Structure formats: C-alpha cells, structure tokens
XYZ file of C-alpha atoms in Angstrom:
538
model
C 8.289 17.029 -23.793
C 9.075 20.366 -22.206
C 11.011 20.779 -18.992
C 8.814 22.154 -16.200
C 10.083 25.599 -15.243
C 10.218 25.724 -11.460
C 9.212 28.929 -9.755
C 10.249 27.881 -6.263
C 12.447 30.217 -4.237
C 14.442 27.877 -2.033
C 15.591 30.834 0.082
C 12.106 32.083 0.941
C 10.837 32.024 4.502
C 7.866 29.840 3.538
C 10.093 27.280 1.792
C 12.462 27.095 4.757
C 9.553 26.662 7.185
C 8.019 23.882 5.094
C 11.401 22.198 4.749
C 11.972 22.173 8.487
C 8.496 20.826 9.264
C 8.580 18.100 6.599
C 12.071 17.063 7.708
C 10.716 16.566 11.224
C 7.851 14.435 9.875
C 10.283 12.276 7.884
C 12.522 11.836 10.938
C 9.486 10.656 12.915
C 8.622 8.254 10.086
C 12.126 6.771 10.069
C 11.944 6.228 13.831
C 8.619 4.412 13.459
C 10.003 2.219 10.669
C 13.053 1.362 12.775
C 10.879 0.404 15.748
C 8.666 -1.788 13.589
C 11.627 -3.622 12.085
C 13.921 -3.949 15.083
C 12.205 -3.514 18.462
C 11.763 -7.023 19.908
C 11.860 -8.327 23.475
C 15.135 -9.844 24.616
C 13.210 -12.891 25.822
C 11.835 -13.541 22.329
C 15.243 -13.010 20.729
C 16.901 -15.406 23.180
C 14.216 -18.040 22.591
C 14.722 -17.760 18.836
C 18.473 -18.159 19.151
C 18.150 -21.189 21.449
C 15.880 -22.893 18.930
C 18.517 -22.616 16.204
C 16.409 -20.278 14.077
C 17.679 -17.155 12.371
C 15.873 -13.773 12.637
C 13.294 -12.767 10.040
C 15.477 -9.860 8.907
C 18.387 -12.240 8.290
C 16.119 -14.593 6.353
C 15.157 -11.690 4.106
C 18.802 -10.764 3.579
C 19.732 -14.336 2.609
C 16.732 -14.726 0.313
C 17.171 -11.601 -1.796
C 19.873 -11.053 -4.406
C 22.655 -8.958 -2.939
C 22.485 -5.179 -3.416
C 18.963 -5.257 -4.839
C 16.033 -3.132 -3.611
C 13.150 -4.413 -1.517
C 9.757 -2.753 -1.903
C 8.246 -3.393 1.523
C 4.467 -3.565 1.780
C 2.625 -2.244 4.853
C 5.704 -1.872 7.095
C 3.636 -0.157 9.818
C 0.628 -2.477 9.744
C -1.026 -2.850 13.180
C 1.001 0.053 14.588
C -0.452 0.981 17.972
C -3.009 -1.826 17.836
C -3.555 -4.830 20.101
C -0.917 -4.326 22.831
C 1.216 -2.066 20.636
C 3.799 -4.809 20.112
C 2.451 -6.653 17.074
C 4.902 -4.848 14.785
C 4.228 -5.189 11.050
C 1.239 -7.378 12.006
C 3.869 -10.087 12.569
C 4.923 -10.303 8.905
C 7.680 -8.826 6.765
C 6.210 -8.596 3.275
C 7.196 -6.994 0.007
C 8.519 -7.379 -3.517
C 12.164 -8.350 -3.882
C 14.574 -9.790 -6.428
C 15.403 -13.500 -6.102
C 17.691 -15.021 -8.735
C 16.912 -12.064 -10.975
C 13.125 -12.511 -10.713
C 10.639 -10.185 -8.991
C 8.781 -12.147 -6.317
C 6.289 -11.430 -3.541
C 7.922 -12.305 -0.226
C 6.205 -13.063 3.094
C 8.183 -13.913 6.233
C 6.671 -14.688 9.631
C 8.425 -12.981 12.528
C 8.201 -15.545 15.334
C 9.655 -13.070 17.844
C 6.216 -11.415 17.770
C 3.725 -13.567 19.707
C 5.338 -16.730 18.343
C 4.248 -15.777 14.848
C 0.566 -15.918 15.814
C -1.864 -14.504 13.271
C -3.931 -11.451 14.237
C -6.799 -9.963 12.199
C -4.396 -7.429 10.674
C -2.009 -10.295 9.845
C -4.786 -11.843 7.753
C -5.569 -8.534 6.099
C -1.893 -8.016 5.287
C -1.620 -11.519 3.881
C -4.692 -10.944 1.709
C -3.249 -7.648 0.481
C -0.025 -9.370 -0.559
C -1.974 -12.103 -2.330
C -3.897 -9.419 -4.240
C -0.630 -7.800 -5.300
C 0.780 -11.151 -6.425
C -2.367 -11.963 -8.397
C -2.745 -8.538 -10.025
C 0.907 -8.418 -11.019
C 1.482 -12.160 -11.668
C 4.314 -12.379 -9.135
C 5.670 -15.711 -7.849
C 5.168 -15.993 -4.084
C 7.775 -17.090 -1.539
C 6.647 -17.661 2.058
C 9.067 -18.395 4.892
C 6.679 -19.724 7.525
C 7.033 -19.924 11.295
C 3.624 -19.406 12.873
C 1.859 -20.493 16.034
C -1.432 -20.240 14.136
C -4.369 -17.953 14.811
C -4.410 -15.741 17.891
C -7.332 -17.530 19.495
C -8.696 -14.707 21.713
C -9.596 -12.904 18.461
C -10.714 -15.979 16.524
C -14.109 -14.512 15.584
C -12.274 -11.783 13.635
C -9.983 -14.312 11.954
C -12.129 -17.172 10.851
C -15.506 -16.979 9.101
C -15.672 -13.775 7.042
C -14.483 -13.030 3.520
C -11.476 -11.250 5.018
C -10.679 -14.211 7.296
C -8.143 -16.994 7.045
C -10.238 -19.110 4.706
C -9.916 -16.463 2.014
C -6.140 -16.935 2.078
C -6.561 -20.559 0.995
C -9.226 -19.637 -1.551
C -6.767 -17.192 -3.113
C -4.026 -19.812 -3.092
C -6.255 -22.078 -5.151
C -6.931 -19.241 -7.601
C -3.229 -18.413 -7.817
C -2.523 -22.048 -8.643
C -5.166 -21.970 -11.365
C -3.585 -18.767 -12.720
C -0.209 -20.478 -12.919
C 1.425 -18.231 -10.327
C 4.201 -20.207 -8.576
C 3.865 -20.558 -4.785
C 6.869 -21.682 -2.754
C 6.924 -22.270 1.000
C 9.706 -22.976 3.467
C 8.541 -24.555 6.719
C 10.822 -22.988 9.319
C 8.681 -23.488 12.404
C 5.206 -24.624 13.344
C 2.510 -24.700 10.667
C -0.630 -25.645 12.550
C -4.263 -26.023 11.489
C -4.914 -23.409 8.795
C -1.161 -22.890 8.573
C -0.835 -26.510 7.455
C -3.306 -25.951 4.604
C -1.476 -22.757 3.632
C 1.687 -24.781 3.177
C 0.070 -27.800 1.532
C -1.542 -25.583 -1.131
C 1.859 -24.367 -2.350
C 3.630 -25.831 -5.394
C 6.966 -26.435 -3.668
C 7.504 -27.104 0.040
C 10.904 -26.967 1.734
C 10.941 -28.459 5.233
C 13.579 -27.605 7.849
C 15.023 -30.263 10.142
C 14.724 -29.699 13.883
C 12.068 -27.018 14.122
C 9.828 -27.253 11.060
C 6.530 -29.047 11.605
C 3.229 -29.341 9.725
C 0.063 -30.706 11.323
C -3.663 -30.014 11.435
C -3.634 -30.372 15.223
C -0.555 -29.968 17.401
C 0.526 -32.308 20.212
C -1.677 -30.621 22.887
C -4.792 -30.930 20.705
C -3.977 -34.511 19.726
C -3.612 -35.465 23.381
C -6.849 -33.720 24.335
C -8.770 -35.281 21.450
C -7.328 -38.802 21.360
C -5.135 -39.278 24.419
C -2.111 -39.921 22.184
C 1.162 -38.403 23.361
C 3.407 -37.433 20.471
C 6.165 -34.870 19.847
C 5.912 -32.109 17.277
C 8.628 -33.733 15.189
C 6.983 -37.172 15.297
C 3.633 -35.643 14.387
C 4.722 -33.403 11.530
C 8.494 -33.125 11.131
C 10.407 -33.259 7.844
C 11.308 -36.952 8.150
C 7.612 -37.829 8.234
C 6.456 -35.447 5.517
C 9.399 -35.907 3.142
C 9.549 -39.706 3.330
C 6.075 -40.949 4.330
C 3.200 -38.515 3.760
C 4.666 -36.787 0.723
C 3.413 -33.403 1.953
C 6.904 -31.830 1.745
C 9.223 -31.885 -1.253
C 12.670 -30.800 -0.045
C 14.544 -31.630 3.170
C 16.647 -28.809 4.608
C 19.279 -29.171 7.335
C 18.700 -25.656 8.715
C 17.225 -22.263 7.853
C 20.150 -21.216 5.672
C 19.959 -24.455 3.703
C 16.210 -24.007 3.248
C 16.706 -20.535 1.796
C 19.359 -21.874 -0.581
C 16.851 -24.446 -1.818
C 14.139 -21.782 -2.204
C 16.496 -19.662 -4.284
C 17.265 -22.684 -6.486
C 13.559 -23.341 -6.999
C 12.986 -19.709 -8.039
C 15.990 -19.880 -10.364
C 14.461 -22.946 -12.009
C 11.143 -21.214 -12.715
C 10.474 -20.438 -16.391
C 11.249 -16.869 -17.356
C 8.172 -14.663 -17.445
C 8.248 -12.308 -20.421
C 7.203 -8.936 -19.092
C 4.782 -6.574 -20.786
C 6.434 -4.049 -23.061
C 6.203 -0.280 -22.707
C 7.738 2.334 -24.982
C 10.715 3.111 -22.787
C 13.027 6.115 -22.658
C 16.557 6.255 -21.298
C 16.125 6.932 -17.564
C 17.457 10.204 -16.191
C 17.128 11.932 -12.819
C 14.836 14.933 -12.382
C 16.373 18.290 -13.257
C 15.489 19.508 -9.761
C 16.561 17.960 -6.458
C 13.765 15.685 -5.104
C 14.634 16.824 -1.591
C 13.184 20.207 -2.513
C 9.799 18.517 -2.093
C 10.272 19.096 1.636
C 10.124 22.834 1.097
C 7.383 22.862 -1.532
C 4.674 20.926 0.291
C 3.489 22.315 3.603
C 2.232 19.991 6.359
C -0.531 22.602 6.697
C -2.955 21.323 4.067
C -4.697 24.687 3.836
C -1.630 26.139 2.100
C -1.780 25.635 -1.684
C 1.107 24.886 -4.030
C 1.427 24.133 -7.737
C 1.417 20.361 -8.214
C 3.674 20.808 -11.243
C 6.461 21.568 -8.767
C 5.945 18.096 -7.286
C 5.821 16.444 -10.709
C 9.061 18.206 -11.678
C 10.893 16.460 -8.825
C 9.557 12.970 -9.538
C 9.713 12.506 -13.326
C 12.682 11.926 -15.609
C 14.445 15.125 -16.620
C 11.538 17.090 -15.080
C 9.944 16.762 -18.542
C 6.159 16.824 -18.804
C 3.799 16.958 -21.783
C 0.752 18.656 -20.305
C -2.690 17.753 -21.651
C -5.362 20.504 -21.814
C -3.241 22.953 -19.830
C -5.743 25.809 -20.288
C -8.877 23.786 -19.515
C -10.023 22.458 -16.139
C -7.091 24.062 -14.370
C -7.775 22.492 -10.953
C -6.457 19.178 -12.188
C -3.157 18.805 -14.026
C -2.889 15.954 -16.534
C -0.100 14.909 -18.831
C 2.579 12.441 -19.823
C 6.041 11.864 -18.410
C 8.521 9.072 -17.659
C 9.676 7.652 -14.333
C 12.885 5.610 -14.453
C 12.271 5.312 -18.186
C 8.691 4.015 -17.844
C 5.913 6.093 -19.478
C 3.133 7.271 -17.163
C 0.002 9.365 -17.446
C -0.194 11.681 -14.440
C -3.257 13.222 -12.799
C -2.451 15.691 -10.011
C -4.738 18.004 -8.058
C -4.367 21.778 -8.136
C -7.568 22.499 -6.245
C -11.115 21.257 -5.875
C -12.713 19.312 -8.743
C -15.121 21.229 -11.017
C -17.106 19.893 -13.974
C -14.461 20.920 -16.502
C -11.629 19.319 -14.513
C -13.637 16.095 -14.095
C -14.362 15.911 -17.835
C -10.731 16.636 -18.650
C -9.581 13.853 -16.301
C -12.087 11.425 -17.818
C -10.823 12.035 -21.339
C -7.211 11.715 -20.220
C -7.854 8.412 -18.434
C -9.531 7.046 -21.574
C -6.529 8.032 -23.692
C -4.049 6.378 -21.325
C -6.102 3.203 -21.072
C -6.462 2.991 -24.852
C -2.714 3.553 -25.327
C -1.745 1.096 -22.551
C 0.029 3.748 -20.506
C 0.048 3.278 -16.682
C -1.732 5.933 -14.627
C -0.290 7.819 -11.662
C -2.626 9.761 -9.356
C -1.072 12.399 -7.073
C -3.836 13.113 -4.565
C -4.270 16.432 -2.783
C -8.015 16.818 -2.961
C -10.847 18.101 -0.772
C -13.534 16.791 -3.128
C -15.915 18.115 -5.792
C -17.366 21.622 -5.805
C -20.800 21.944 -4.170
C -23.646 24.457 -4.505
C -26.795 25.096 -6.529
C -24.923 26.740 -9.401
C -22.737 23.691 -9.863
C -25.581 21.227 -9.499
C -27.387 23.047 -12.313
C -24.193 22.770 -14.325
C -24.123 18.985 -13.874
C -21.298 18.442 -11.397
C -22.906 15.178 -10.264
C -22.935 13.634 -13.738
C -19.492 14.998 -14.600
C -18.075 13.629 -11.372
C -19.686 10.309 -12.228
C -17.828 10.251 -15.545
C -14.467 10.566 -13.790
C -15.313 7.938 -11.168
C -16.535 5.613 -13.930
C -13.334 6.058 -15.923
C -11.111 5.489 -12.876
C -13.081 2.370 -11.971
C -13.045 0.754 -15.397
C -9.553 1.656 -16.649
C -7.545 -1.569 -16.553
C -3.997 -0.347 -17.111
C -1.824 -0.392 -13.961
C -2.830 2.439 -11.619
C -0.670 3.900 -8.858
C -1.758 6.392 -6.202
C 0.266 8.633 -3.901
C -1.566 10.794 -1.362
C 0.661 13.862 -1.145
C -1.774 15.978 0.890
C -5.524 15.819 1.481
C -7.682 12.864 0.494
C -11.275 13.707 1.360
C -14.714 12.481 0.339
C -15.515 11.743 -3.282
C -12.184 13.284 -4.216
C -10.556 10.180 -2.754
C -12.719 8.070 -5.053
C -12.206 10.079 -8.225
C -8.443 10.169 -7.667
C -8.208 6.387 -7.365
C -8.351 5.765 -3.633
C -7.973 2.297 -2.155
C -11.506 1.223 -3.112
C -10.642 1.785 -6.804
C -7.929 -0.875 -6.861
C -4.726 0.957 -7.687
C -1.969 -1.644 -7.992
C -0.216 0.209 -5.167
C -1.080 3.167 -2.935
C 1.098 5.210 -0.576
C 0.794 8.302 1.616
C 3.249 11.023 2.532
C 3.734 11.760 6.254
C 1.833 15.067 5.945
C -1.224 13.431 4.342
C -4.730 13.287 5.798
C -7.653 11.119 4.790
C -11.361 11.097 5.634
C -14.892 11.809 4.471
C -14.118 15.473 5.123
C -11.789 17.585 7.249
C -12.452 17.712 10.981
C -13.389 21.398 11.020
C -15.812 20.895 8.110
C -17.423 17.847 9.727
C -17.820 19.670 13.034
C -19.359 22.711 11.337
C -21.857 20.487 9.487
C -22.967 18.932 12.772
C -23.371 22.354 14.366
C -25.477 23.556 11.416
C -27.697 20.452 11.592
C -28.135 20.898 15.347
C -29.084 24.553 14.961
C -31.564 23.709 12.186
C -33.207 21.132 14.446
C -33.401 23.619 17.309
C -34.935 26.251 15.035
C -37.676 23.837 13.945
C -38.435 23.152 17.616
C -38.529 26.854 18.459
C -35.369 26.651 20.547
C -32.530 29.203 20.601
C -29.292 28.522 18.683
C -26.407 26.708 20.330
C -24.246 28.787 22.627
C -20.529 29.161 21.957
C -19.888 26.744 24.796
C -22.259 24.154 23.323
C -20.691 24.581 19.888
C -17.243 23.877 21.281
C -18.635 20.872 23.170
C -19.867 19.419 19.859
C -16.925 20.422 17.692
C -14.045 19.437 19.979
C -14.470 15.624 19.921
C -15.292 15.605 16.204
C -12.170 17.562 15.292
C -9.995 15.433 17.577
C -11.374 12.169 16.195
C -10.876 13.373 12.618
C -7.311 14.343 13.470
C -6.628 10.893 14.915
C -8.343 8.807 12.255
C -7.237 11.073 9.405
C -3.575 10.598 10.307
C -1.422 8.672 7.829
C -0.280 6.489 10.739
C -3.854 5.469 11.525
C -4.491 4.752 7.848
C -1.354 2.712 7.370
C -1.880 0.737 10.585
C -5.242 -0.362 9.141
C -3.579 -1.197 5.778
C -5.608 1.417 3.936
C -2.393 1.989 1.980
C 0.836 0.113 1.261
C 2.980 2.356 3.431
C 4.011 5.906 4.292
C 6.760 7.266 2.039
C 9.534 9.741 2.569
C 8.649 12.115 -0.317
C 12.225 11.885 -1.606
C 11.790 8.136 -2.160
C 8.564 8.472 -4.145
C 10.231 8.360 -7.546
C 12.253 5.206 -6.804
C 9.320 3.416 -5.184
C 7.149 4.174 -8.223
C 9.867 2.830 -10.509
C 9.963 -0.463 -8.581
C 6.166 -0.712 -8.554
C 5.802 -0.043 -12.288
C 8.462 -2.656 -13.007
C 6.631 -5.223 -10.872
C 3.326 -4.461 -12.604
C 4.788 -5.385 -15.981
C 4.845 -9.057 -14.996
C 1.119 -8.990 -15.837
C -0.597 -7.901 -19.068
C -0.836 -4.120 -19.381
C -4.582 -4.277 -19.850
C -7.074 -7.077 -19.253
C -9.569 -8.497 -21.714
C -12.420 -6.385 -20.395
C -11.136 -3.146 -21.932
C -13.839 -0.551 -22.338
C -15.956 1.826 -20.301
C -19.470 1.890 -18.930
C -22.198 4.378 -19.804
C -21.172 8.015 -19.357
C -24.221 10.055 -18.409
C -24.424 13.018 -20.797
C-alpha cells in the first residue's frame, strides 16, 4: 500500500481558520459531555449517599478493568429533551473490558428522576441490545430504576419500540446464547422486575435492592396489605425463598465484585479472525483534521486527507482511482484491522455509484469490514443523468449497502443529505456503529435547498392560477422558518439526542473509536449465512 501524499499547507490562512473553528466546536462538545456525565442536583446526590448507594460513575469504574478504554454509546441521548435534565436518558451505556472480555454495559443513574425510564431511555436500551446481539457481546446491567415515567406511559408501553421489546430481545439473546448478568442495586418494579428475571445471573444487594411486580403503594391500593420494599422483594426473600436471585451481595461494591467473577467464569469466546497487520500510527498528525475540514459544508476538501490521518501509516490502496472520482474507495488498516473505505469527494454520479457497488461486493466476499466516511449531498439530478440511468445505478449501490453482511461502520464527517445518507450506510442501513463529527449536518436536504424548492412550488402554483410571483418579502417569509428548522434539526446535537447515531466524536478520536468498534464486532461471525446480493437492475 502506498502512503497518501498530503498536500495540506498547515500555515495557510484557510487551514488556520478551519482549525480555530473546529477547535471551538470540539470544546463545546467536551462541555456538553461533561454536563451529561456530571451535572446532578445536590438533593439527588445527597439522597443517593444517604441510601448507601455509590454513584453510577463509580460503579462503572469498579466494574471495568483498570486502565482499559470504555466506548460509550449515546452519551448525549435526550439532550435538551423533557425538562433538559434527563442526561444520557438516565443510563450510562457502552462497551468496556471486564476480566479481559468485551461486554455491553448498562448502568441506571438513579440521581436522574430516581432512575425512571423515559421514551429515550427505552430507545437507548433497545439500541444497546441491538449492539449486543449484532456483535455477540455479553451484557451486564447494574439496575436501580423507579420504573416507567408514568406521565409518558403511552410512549413507553405498547409499540415495537416500547418496553415490551426489551424483554422480547432478552428472550432472543438467551436463545442466541448471549450471557445476560444483572445486579439489583435499587428498585426493580413491574417491567423492571421482568428485565431482571430474564437474565442468566442475578446479583441482589442487601439494604436497597428490591424486585417486585408491584411496589408497596400498589400492593396496598390493590389488596390493602401493608408491606415494606424489603419484605416484598428484598434479597433475603428472593435468594432464599422465591429463587429469583442467585447471589447475595452485602453492598454495591460487593455486588460488582460478584459480577466481575461471573464474567470471569464465562467461557472464552473465540473471536473472528482478520488478516491483521502490525498497528502503527498515521504518518500525519490526526489533529490536523481540525484544519482540513471546514465547519462550512460548502467548502470542499479531498477526503484522502482525512483518510491519511485515520489509517495506519497513512497507507491506502486505492481502488479505481481514475474512475468515478466523486467517491474514493480502497483498502487500509486501522489499529492493525483491515478495512474497506468508501469516502465522498462530491455528489454521487452513475460511475461513482457503480464503482462503490463493485467495491462493496469485493469487501463482502473477502470478509473485510466496511467503513463509510460520509460527506454527501446526494445523487446527481437532471434529465441528462436520468437518461444515463442514475436511478438504477443508485439502486445498485443502495442494494449492495443493504445486503452486505460484513461489519459496517459509518462516520458522518460533513453533510449527510437525502439518498446520499442511504447509499453511504446511514442509520437505516444497520451499520454496527455510527458517529457524527461536531460540524456534521443531516437531513433530507440542506435548509437553503428545501426553502428554494418550496418557493419554486409556490410560484408554479401561483402561475397556474394566473397570480403574480411571490414578492421578496413573501419569499423570505417562506424561507426563514424552513432554513431555521433545518438548521436546528440538522444539527449533530439534535441527531444524537434522538439516538440517530451512537455519539458525536472529536475528530481526533475517530481512529481509536473505530479500533475499539472493529474489535468488538469480531465477537460475532464476520459474515452471516445469508451472504449474497439481490437483483441489480441493469
């Protein structure tokens, strides 16, 4: 593989401007991440301390092997939603190392609404279950939840994305042989009780851990019986009488010790094999990404410059370099793992779509994971291109992305609009993981484009009715709200709050995050039994 020759002038005015603007975006991101992890009311912290519980962040620290990375999933979920204080949707989730094994971790944060589950909490839980199932990762849940947030129960209960789906997935995970371990560190009420009972191993904490279908207030209302939480569902009852729980823990620390022992006792899972290379850092400093990529998405750059600061040794074997130049495809390694990369260098034409389709087929056949670096406004439009078959050529690429079964990873490094989002493996196309950079934007189309389309449609309607065209004032009246709404809903913060991605990344961390994600994906087979592609319209 040849080393990519960078043409970036780090002393140029444009580079320095980009660097300054991206640095500011990353600083804002770090502030948001800090708020989500650490901003809690003093009242909630005091209540937690009085109860003898330890904070969620401390639980995570005790659970994970020392000095090992943690790949957090959806750290800004529910940002700005509800009352603005349901940080992380009430859950710390991610992939960490426990006793040398990669596991999916979920920890309720009871300092947020008592650990109550909101609609985004359910969505986050379902996302983590999907990751565990796709990548065959054992699951560890440290549970302390007041149950569903009842004022929003209609959004939590009956639909396919409601709480019932969590238990459905737990049954499937059990059938798949994926270990599920729970530590009861607080209340597990109603659905929370089923979530615990469906696990393989249950650790129950003395003093504040309780499992019951209906808590003391409901029992009293329904039957008149007065009973304490401990009498109704404490560890003495469930470890010695009901048999619901398997291990008795004296306190939170003891429970985590037991969980770690259970994970240690799990059979070793032989990971899928890739043809590895000795890892090496990129030839160029990854921090130069700040100066290469402008927050102004209208300013182009060569995506090879991004690839050169992510892959090992900045080495890249480019596929069809002279054909379909608006998409760059080729092979590289990230932390020693082989990857096939597709990166946008402009809008998608027929030749670039066909090139991408062939490349995806090759990678899938060779069992090489795929990495999509999205900066795409969509496919070319116009009568000339329709005559040339852009629709059927775009279909080929979308078909290949959909049906390729090797692990797929997506990073939105700029624009992600319209069918370009689909063809470059957006969320709907089931990449194992997907992230955005803080400069990224996502939507059906850009705000200015959407507003202009509406103005054109309005003028066409007026012309048919024999009315004069819109005035400049009327045009601005139409365009203003559309552009503002697109700006708001196209923001990476809006996307990540809705869990349209797995988090916003500091560009410098992209390489390391991809390395962790690829490693986690190897716990599952590299390709499923349904290998093959659908019909490609010729």
